[in-house]
Amino acid sequence: MTTTWRHLPAPAREIAVTATDAVDAARARDAEAYRPAVERLAAADRAGLVLGGVVRLLLEEGHPDGLDGDDVRQVLERCVRAAAPWWPDVDPHVLLVLLAGALGVYDPGDDDAPPDPAAVARHAPLLVADLLAVTGRPFADYLTAAFGEVARTELHD
């Protein structure tokens, strides 16, 4: 089943379509499809926020009792090992920052600037694809939930 995302406003629809393309390419380990998908994703305003929500939801579902340092290390190692053969530009540090950010524990120090939107776009789909392999549920379910959380947060701010 394919989700059309027609019900979303244009900016959110662009995030949904490009994120889906990027995650699908990551799941297929298709670097030729992944490169243009993540370039489009990097241009989509707030895509990192939405994908961070997806990562958090996936982590919560995959680790209902919470995550400890070993769990984070296992997720990071599994993701890097899965991505490196077909996407050699994978950066473990960026993945770690994305994990920490999704968990709400990332605090950039004076010497550690957060990854730019292009780095987030190149790495978040790798992390999502890896975590989806654990849950087995469709990406669209998590993406829809993440959009809902972003909308709720914006209403309360």
XYZ file of C-alpha atoms in Angstrom:
157
model
C 0.000 0.000 0.000
C 1.275 3.445 -0.927
C 0.492 6.514 1.148
C -0.240 9.595 -0.969
C 0.101 12.274 1.736
C -2.398 14.488 -0.176
C -4.011 15.508 3.098
C -0.847 17.259 4.285
C 0.063 20.883 3.562
C 2.624 21.244 0.764
C 5.737 21.632 3.001
C 4.817 18.581 5.095
C 3.909 16.629 1.973
C 7.381 17.377 0.547
C 8.987 16.055 3.732
C 6.812 12.939 3.634
C 7.556 12.160 -0.011
C 11.288 12.845 0.155
C 11.723 11.063 3.494
C 9.870 8.041 2.135
C 12.058 8.015 -0.983
C 15.220 8.269 1.134
C 14.172 5.579 3.608
C 13.075 3.273 0.774
C 16.449 3.750 -0.930
C 18.266 3.098 2.358
C 16.252 -0.064 2.935
C 17.090 -1.204 -0.597
C 20.737 -0.164 -0.100
C 20.536 1.752 -3.361
C 23.134 4.533 -3.332
C 22.059 5.825 -6.752
C 18.513 6.444 -5.506
C 19.630 7.515 -2.039
C 21.862 10.413 -3.113
C 19.168 12.484 -4.894
C 16.575 11.593 -2.259
C 18.717 12.928 0.600
C 19.616 16.024 -1.403
C 15.900 16.785 -1.776
C 15.360 15.946 1.886
C 18.081 18.397 2.939
C 16.203 21.149 1.116
C 12.924 20.377 2.911
C 12.488 22.768 5.822
C 12.011 21.007 9.199
C 12.682 17.535 7.802
C 15.193 16.913 10.592
C 12.577 17.675 13.233
C 10.126 15.208 11.703
C 12.734 12.477 11.212
C 13.958 13.008 14.766
C 10.417 12.295 15.900
C 10.347 9.133 13.795
C 13.637 7.963 15.306
C 12.350 8.617 18.833
C 9.147 6.682 18.166
C 11.112 3.768 16.710
C 13.478 3.737 19.677
C 10.589 3.828 22.135
C 8.843 0.946 20.413
C 11.998 -1.105 20.058
C 13.060 -0.477 23.662
C 9.878 -0.125 25.746
C 11.840 -0.380 29.010
C 14.168 2.448 27.960
C 17.627 2.542 26.476
C 20.939 2.334 28.222
C 24.406 3.025 26.862
C 24.782 -0.525 25.545
C 21.498 -0.252 23.640
C 22.584 3.009 22.024
C 25.946 1.499 21.101
C 24.240 -1.542 19.552
C 21.900 0.622 17.470
C 24.811 2.762 16.330
C 27.058 -0.183 15.460
C 24.290 -2.070 13.654
C 23.368 0.982 11.595
C 26.960 1.776 10.616
C 27.693 -1.833 9.688
C 24.550 -2.061 7.571
C 25.128 1.246 5.764
C 28.905 1.309 5.253
C 29.091 -1.257 2.422
C 26.761 0.721 0.155
C 27.035 4.249 1.663
C 30.688 4.697 2.658
C 30.091 8.323 3.707
C 28.223 7.189 6.817
C 29.541 9.108 9.827
C 29.064 7.394 13.217
C 29.367 10.719 15.029
C 26.439 12.225 13.106
C 24.369 9.102 13.810
C 25.224 9.363 17.509
C 24.164 13.025 17.582
C 20.891 12.080 15.853
C 20.271 9.340 18.411
C 21.042 11.661 21.310
C 18.870 14.385 19.825
C 15.940 12.022 19.320
C 16.272 10.944 22.947
C 16.421 14.553 24.125
C 19.882 14.219 25.641
C 22.009 16.005 23.046
C 23.659 19.112 24.400
C 26.247 20.510 22.015
C 29.248 21.791 23.866
C 31.167 24.876 22.890
C 33.304 22.855 20.471
C 30.556 20.633 19.062
C 28.212 22.236 16.556
C 25.151 20.182 15.641
C 25.190 18.561 12.205
C 23.936 20.758 9.385
C 20.645 19.927 7.624
C 22.494 18.154 4.795
C 24.293 15.842 7.249
C 21.017 15.139 9.034
C 19.342 14.375 5.706
C 22.175 11.998 4.729
C 22.074 10.096 8.021
C 18.561 10.116 9.493
C 17.134 7.828 6.769
C 19.938 5.333 7.462
C 18.979 5.264 11.118
C 15.262 5.039 10.343
C 15.794 2.186 7.871
C 17.846 0.277 10.410
C 15.307 0.755 13.201
C 12.420 -0.174 10.899
C 14.070 -3.530 10.293
C 13.645 -4.221 14.008
C 9.992 -3.180 14.329
C 8.685 -4.477 11.007
C 5.959 -1.802 10.848
C 5.543 0.516 7.861
C 7.461 3.779 7.802
C 4.241 5.666 7.039
C 2.867 4.754 10.486
C 5.787 6.420 12.248
C 5.878 9.369 9.878
C 2.189 10.061 10.451
C 2.704 9.880 14.219
C 5.726 12.198 14.039
C 3.747 14.773 12.038
C 1.034 14.578 14.688
C 3.542 15.220 17.464
C 5.052 18.187 15.625
C 1.577 19.649 15.089
C 0.674 19.181 18.785
C 3.919 20.792 19.896
C 3.369 23.772 17.613
C -0.162 24.245 18.956
C 1.092 24.341 22.540
C 3.993 26.728 21.871
